[in-house]
Amino acid sequence: MNSPTHRAFPASRLRRNRVDDFTRRLVREHRLSVDNLIFPVFVLEGEGQREAVPSMPGVERLSIDLLVEQAAELVELGIPAVALFPVVAPEDRSLSASAAWDSQGLIARTIRALKQAHPELGVITDVALDPYTSHGQDGIIDNDGYVLNDVTVEALVNQALCHADAGADMVAPSDMMDGRIGAIRQALEENGHINTRIMAYSAKYASSYYGPFRDALGTSSTLGKSSKETYQMDPGNSDEALHEVAMDLAEGADMVMVKPGMPYLDIVYRVKHELKVPTFVYQVSGEYAMHMAAAENGWLDGDKVMMESLLAMRRAGADGILTYFAVRAARILQQRG
Ligand SMILES: NCC(=O)CCC(=O)O
Ligand SMILES: [Mg+2]
């Protein structure tokens, strides 16, 4: 095929294919579908509980009963899956994070309630200790506050098995400990959970875009000024992301993820095009908050920038997107038919 530069004007006028809607639709290279959307949700103890998250306008923490109600709408819209995040009461947080693998704990009960009410809705669980530690780090720390890798991995295995036993379809380790995918995969195999999928947060960066998520979980205050730079990736690195992804695949990940989204679409592109595996991206809380803040000020058209940001992730190569906009985007897609 001739390279595009050989198609000279006026034989080629690229504006011809942009002249009307039907032509633009015919030549459009990338699309967003409801099939690409995963909805992250925050779950609370209690009944009939609904709490707004001030730094994430439109996002609510819900108790299990209200989440099950909302799940009916997700199914109706055709959203494939939810990703669960627990709001853990301060008294249930500890240095050992042992509430993370309580078979009667909040997440185990949420999984069972959702799978019973809506078996067709995929349930993805977060495997990480940060909601459960008294200090908000994603692992068990030594006396200097350093997050211990191998001890933490043992805890993550307990947590992943707890979720799989409760019926989770997919576990998503988001902590960035080395070797956790292999350890979790082996434990799942040994315990008969051969079809439990692992979506690995493989290239998760030590980003400042996670702030509103920590507000939602109530870990902002416990974490304070301490960072996660000893385990999450350095924003300056790109090759290292491919190394992380390759290791997680070798250890048994079924799908991989890059996080955050919009500032890291070069990473999404490289992962998808170099490794050619199911690749996901997380449009994180800070991205959501920026869009909402600008829209609420009338500085941007909220619906339009939302759809554009999600399409950009598809164009970069993401097969799916975890986004707090999932319901709003799905409604727009449904209207378009
Ligand atoms: N493990 C999940 C997250 O850290 C989410 C971050 C965000 O939405 O900002
Ligand atoms: Mg890794």
Coordinates of C-alpha atoms and ligand atoms in Angstrom, one line a residue:
M1 CA 0.0 0.0 0.0
N2 CA 1.2 3.5 -0.8
S3 CA 2.0 5.5 2.2
P4 CA -0.6 8.3 2.9
T5 CA 1.9 10.9 1.9
H6 CA 1.8 9.6 -1.7
R7 CA -1.9 10.6 -1.9
A8 CA -1.5 14.2 -2.9
F9 CA -4.1 16.9 -3.0
P10 CA -6.5 17.3 -4.7
A11 CA -6.8 13.6 -5.6
S12 CA -7.0 13.2 -1.9
R13 CA -9.0 15.7 0.1
L14 CA -9.2 14.2 3.6
R15 CA -12.1 16.5 4.4
R16 CA -14.3 14.5 1.9
N17 CA -14.7 11.7 4.4
R18 CA -15.7 14.2 7.1
V19 CA -18.4 15.9 5.1
D20 CA -21.4 14.3 6.7
D21 CA -22.4 12.1 9.6
F22 CA -22.9 8.8 7.7
T23 CA -19.4 9.0 6.1
R24 CA -17.8 9.9 9.4
R25 CA -19.5 6.9 10.9
L26 CA -18.3 4.6 8.1
V27 CA -14.7 5.6 8.4
R28 CA -14.5 5.8 12.2
E29 CA -11.6 3.6 13.4
H30 CA -12.4 3.2 17.1
R31 CA -15.6 3.0 19.1
L32 CA -16.7 2.9 22.7
S33 CA -19.3 0.3 23.6
V34 CA -21.0 -0.5 26.8
D35 CA -19.0 -3.8 26.7
N36 CA -15.9 -1.8 27.4
L37 CA -17.1 -0.4 30.7
I38 CA -16.4 -1.6 34.3
F39 CA -18.0 0.3 37.1
P40 CA -16.0 0.8 40.3
V41 CA -18.3 1.0 43.4
F42 CA -17.8 1.8 47.1
V43 CA -19.6 -0.4 49.5
L44 CA -20.5 0.5 53.1
E45 CA -21.7 -1.4 56.2
G46 CA -25.3 -1.0 57.3
E47 CA -28.7 -0.9 55.6
G48 CA -30.2 1.9 53.5
Q49 CA -26.9 3.8 53.8
R50 CA -26.0 6.2 51.0
E51 CA -23.1 8.8 51.4
A52 CA -21.9 11.3 48.9
V53 CA -18.1 11.6 48.2
P54 CA -17.5 15.4 48.1
S55 CA -14.4 15.2 45.9
M56 CA -16.2 12.9 43.5
P57 CA -19.5 14.7 42.7
G58 CA -22.2 12.1 41.6
V59 CA -20.3 9.2 43.3
E60 CA -21.9 7.6 46.3
R61 CA -20.9 5.0 48.9
L62 CA -23.7 2.5 49.2
S63 CA -24.7 -0.2 51.7
I64 CA -25.1 -3.7 50.2
D65 CA -28.9 -3.5 49.9
L66 CA -28.7 -0.3 47.9
L67 CA -25.8 -1.6 45.8
V68 CA -27.9 -4.7 44.9
E69 CA -30.7 -2.3 43.8
Q70 CA -28.3 -0.3 41.7
A71 CA -27.0 -3.5 40.1
A72 CA -30.3 -4.0 38.5
E73 CA -29.8 -0.8 36.5
L74 CA -26.2 -1.9 35.6
V75 CA -27.5 -5.1 34.2
E76 CA -30.3 -3.4 32.3
L77 CA -27.7 -1.0 30.8
G78 CA -25.5 -4.0 29.8
I79 CA -22.5 -3.0 31.9
P80 CA -20.4 -6.2 32.1
A81 CA -19.0 -5.9 35.6
V82 CA -18.5 -4.0 38.8
A83 CA -15.2 -3.5 40.7
L84 CA -15.8 -3.5 44.5
F85 CA -14.0 -1.3 47.0
P86 CA -14.9 -1.5 50.7
V87 CA -15.2 1.4 53.1
V88 CA -13.8 -0.2 56.2
A89 CA -14.7 1.1 59.7
P90 CA -11.7 2.5 61.5
E91 CA -12.1 -0.1 64.3
D92 CA -11.8 -2.9 61.7
R93 CA -8.4 -1.6 60.4
S94 CA -5.2 -3.0 61.9
L95 CA -1.5 -3.6 61.3
S96 CA -2.2 -7.1 60.1
A97 CA -5.2 -6.1 57.9
S98 CA -6.8 -9.4 58.9
A99 CA -10.4 -8.1 58.2
A100 CA -9.3 -8.4 54.5
W101 CA -9.9 -12.1 54.5
D102 CA -12.9 -12.4 56.9
S103 CA -15.4 -14.7 55.2
Q104 CA -18.2 -12.8 57.0
G105 CA -16.6 -9.4 56.1
L106 CA -18.1 -6.6 54.1
I107 CA -16.7 -7.6 50.7
A108 CA -17.5 -11.3 51.1
R109 CA -21.1 -10.5 52.0
T110 CA -21.3 -8.0 49.1
I111 CA -20.0 -10.6 46.6
R112 CA -22.6 -13.2 47.8
A113 CA -25.5 -10.7 47.7
L114 CA -24.6 -9.4 44.2
K115 CA -24.0 -12.9 42.7
Q116 CA -27.3 -14.1 44.2
A117 CA -29.4 -11.2 42.9
H118 CA -27.6 -10.7 39.5
P119 CA -25.6 -13.8 38.5
E120 CA -24.9 -12.3 35.1
L121 CA -23.1 -9.2 36.4
G122 CA -19.4 -9.8 36.7
V123 CA -18.0 -9.2 40.1
I124 CA -14.4 -8.0 40.3
T125 CA -12.7 -7.6 43.7
D126 CA -9.8 -5.4 44.7
V127 CA -7.0 -7.4 46.3
A128 CA -5.0 -5.0 48.3
L129 CA -4.7 -4.2 52.0
D130 CA -4.9 -0.4 52.1
P131 CA -8.6 -0.2 53.1
Y132 CA -7.8 -2.6 56.0
T133 CA -4.5 -1.3 57.4
S134 CA -4.4 1.3 60.2
H135 CA -1.9 3.3 58.2
G136 CA -3.4 3.2 54.7
Q137 CA -0.4 1.5 53.1
D138 CA -1.1 -1.5 50.8
G139 CA 0.9 -3.9 52.9
I140 CA 2.3 -5.0 56.2
I141 CA 5.0 -2.7 57.4
D142 CA 8.2 -3.1 59.4
N143 CA 9.3 -0.8 62.3
D144 CA 10.6 1.8 59.8
G145 CA 7.3 1.9 57.9
Y146 CA 8.7 -0.1 54.9
V147 CA 6.1 -2.2 53.2
L148 CA 7.2 -5.8 53.4
N149 CA 6.8 -7.7 50.2
D150 CA 6.6 -11.4 50.9
V151 CA 4.7 -11.1 54.2
T152 CA 2.2 -8.9 52.3
V153 CA 1.8 -11.5 49.5
E154 CA 0.8 -14.1 52.0
A155 CA -2.0 -11.8 53.2
L156 CA -3.0 -11.1 49.7
V157 CA -3.4 -14.8 49.0
N158 CA -5.7 -15.1 51.9
Q159 CA -7.7 -12.2 50.7
A160 CA -8.0 -13.5 47.1
L161 CA -9.1 -16.9 48.3
C162 CA -11.7 -15.3 50.6
H163 CA -13.1 -13.5 47.6
A164 CA -13.0 -16.5 45.3
D165 CA -14.7 -18.7 48.0
A166 CA -17.5 -16.0 48.3
G167 CA -18.0 -16.3 44.5
A168 CA -16.0 -13.5 43.0
D169 CA -15.6 -14.0 39.2
M170 CA -12.4 -12.0 39.0
V171 CA -9.8 -10.8 41.5
A172 CA -7.8 -7.7 40.8
P173 CA -4.6 -7.4 42.8
S174 CA -3.8 -3.6 42.9
D175 CA -1.0 -3.5 45.4
M176 CA 2.1 -3.8 43.2
M177 CA 3.9 -6.4 45.5
D178 CA 6.3 -8.5 43.5
G179 CA 5.2 -12.1 43.0
R180 CA 1.6 -11.7 44.1
I181 CA 0.1 -12.8 40.9
G182 CA 2.0 -16.1 40.9
A183 CA 1.2 -16.8 44.5
I184 CA -2.5 -16.0 44.1
R185 CA -2.7 -18.1 40.9
Q186 CA -1.2 -21.1 42.6
A187 CA -3.5 -20.8 45.6
L188 CA -6.6 -20.5 43.3
E189 CA -5.5 -23.6 41.4
E190 CA -4.9 -25.6 44.5
N191 CA -8.3 -24.6 45.9
G192 CA -10.3 -25.5 42.9
H193 CA -10.9 -22.0 41.6
I194 CA -9.4 -22.7 38.2
N195 CA -11.6 -20.3 36.4
T196 CA -11.3 -17.3 38.7
R197 CA -9.8 -14.7 36.5
I198 CA -7.0 -12.4 37.6
M199 CA -7.0 -8.9 36.3
A200 CA -3.6 -7.6 37.4
Y201 CA -3.0 -4.0 38.1
S202 CA 0.4 -4.5 36.5
A203 CA 1.5 -1.0 35.8
K204 CA 0.1 1.1 38.6
Y205 CA 1.9 4.3 39.0
A206 CA 2.7 6.2 42.2
S207 CA 0.3 8.9 41.1
S208 CA -1.3 11.9 42.8
Y209 CA -4.5 11.4 40.8
Y210 CA -5.8 8.9 43.4
G211 CA -6.6 11.6 46.1
P212 CA -10.4 11.5 45.8
F213 CA -10.5 7.7 45.9
R214 CA -8.7 7.9 49.2
D215 CA -11.3 10.3 50.4
A216 CA -14.0 7.9 49.3
L217 CA -12.3 5.0 51.3
G218 CA -11.4 7.2 54.2
T219 CA -7.7 6.4 53.8
S220 CA -6.5 10.0 53.0
S221 CA -6.2 10.9 56.7
T222 CA -4.5 7.7 57.8
L223 CA -2.0 7.8 54.9
G224 CA -1.2 11.4 55.6
K225 CA 1.8 12.6 53.8
S226 CA 3.4 9.2 53.3
S227 CA 3.7 8.0 49.8
K228 CA 3.6 4.6 48.0
E229 CA 6.7 5.2 45.9
T230 CA 8.5 2.1 47.3
Y231 CA 6.1 -0.2 45.5
Q232 CA 4.1 1.7 42.9
M233 CA 5.8 2.7 39.6
D234 CA 7.7 5.9 39.0
P235 CA 5.8 8.2 36.6
G236 CA 9.1 8.6 34.7
N237 CA 9.2 5.0 33.6
S238 CA 7.8 3.3 30.5
D239 CA 9.9 0.2 29.6
E240 CA 9.5 -0.9 33.2
A241 CA 5.7 -1.1 32.7
L242 CA 6.3 -3.7 30.0
H243 CA 8.5 -5.7 32.4
E244 CA 5.8 -5.5 35.0
V245 CA 3.1 -6.7 32.6
A246 CA 5.3 -9.5 31.2
M247 CA 6.0 -10.8 34.7
D248 CA 2.3 -10.7 35.7
L249 CA 1.4 -12.6 32.5
A250 CA 4.1 -15.2 33.2
E251 CA 2.8 -15.6 36.7
G252 CA -0.8 -16.2 35.5
A253 CA -2.6 -13.0 34.9
D254 CA -5.5 -13.2 32.5
M255 CA -5.8 -9.5 31.9
V256 CA -3.5 -6.6 32.7
M257 CA -4.1 -3.0 33.6
V258 CA -2.5 0.4 33.4
K259 CA -3.4 3.0 36.0
P260 CA -4.1 6.0 35.9
G261 CA -5.6 6.5 32.5
M262 CA -5.4 9.7 30.5
P263 CA -1.8 10.8 31.6
Y264 CA -0.6 7.2 30.9
L265 CA -2.1 6.4 27.5
D266 CA 1.4 6.0 26.0
I267 CA 1.8 3.1 28.4
V268 CA -1.6 1.6 27.4
Y269 CA -0.5 1.9 23.7
R270 CA 2.8 0.1 24.3
V271 CA 1.3 -2.7 26.4
K272 CA -1.5 -3.4 23.9
H273 CA 0.7 -3.2 20.8
E274 CA 3.8 -4.9 22.2
L275 CA 2.2 -7.7 24.3
K276 CA -1.2 -8.1 22.5
V277 CA -3.1 -9.3 25.6
P278 CA -6.4 -8.1 27.1
T279 CA -5.4 -4.7 28.4
F280 CA -7.4 -2.5 30.7
V281 CA -7.1 1.0 31.9
Y282 CA -8.3 2.8 35.0
Q283 CA -9.7 6.3 34.6
V284 CA -9.0 7.1 38.2
S285 CA -10.8 9.3 40.7
G286 CA -8.6 12.4 40.1
E287 CA -9.4 12.2 36.4
Y288 CA -13.1 11.9 37.2
A289 CA -12.9 14.8 39.6
M290 CA -11.1 17.1 37.1
H291 CA -13.8 16.5 34.5
M292 CA -16.6 17.0 37.0
A293 CA -15.1 20.2 38.4
A294 CA -14.6 21.7 35.0
A295 CA -18.1 20.7 33.9
E296 CA -19.7 22.1 37.0
N297 CA -18.0 25.4 36.4
G298 CA -19.3 25.5 32.9
W299 CA -15.8 25.4 31.5
L300 CA -16.2 22.1 29.7
D301 CA -19.2 20.2 28.2
G302 CA -19.3 17.3 30.7
D303 CA -20.9 14.7 28.6
K304 CA -18.8 15.4 25.6
V305 CA -15.4 15.4 27.4
M306 CA -16.4 12.3 29.2
M307 CA -17.2 10.4 25.9
E308 CA -14.0 11.8 24.3
S309 CA -11.8 10.7 27.2
L310 CA -13.2 7.2 27.1
L311 CA -12.9 7.0 23.3
A312 CA -9.3 8.1 23.6
M313 CA -8.6 5.2 25.9
R314 CA -10.0 2.8 23.3
R315 CA -7.9 4.4 20.6
A316 CA -4.8 3.9 22.7
G317 CA -5.6 0.2 22.8
A318 CA -7.6 -0.4 26.0
D319 CA -10.0 -3.3 25.7
G320 CA -11.9 -2.0 28.7
I321 CA -12.0 0.9 31.1
L322 CA -12.7 1.1 34.8
T323 CA -14.5 4.4 35.1
Y324 CA -16.8 6.2 37.6
F325 CA -18.5 7.5 34.5
A326 CA -19.6 3.9 33.5
V327 CA -23.3 4.4 34.2
R328 CA -23.5 7.9 32.6
A329 CA -21.6 6.8 29.5
A330 CA -23.7 3.6 29.2
R331 CA -26.9 5.8 29.3
I332 CA -25.6 7.9 26.4
L333 CA -24.6 4.8 24.5
Q334 CA -28.0 3.3 25.0
Q335 CA -29.7 6.5 23.7
R336 CA -27.5 6.4 20.6
G337 CA -28.8 2.8 20.1
Ligands
LIG1 N1 -7.0 0.2 43.8 C1 -7.9 1.1 43.2 C2 -7.5 2.5 43.3 O1 -6.5 2.8 43.8 C3 -8.3 3.5 42.6 C4 -7.7 4.8 42.5 C5 -8.6 5.9 42.0 O2 -9.7 5.8 41.4 O3 -8.1 7.0 42.1
MG2 MG 4.6 -6.4 39.5

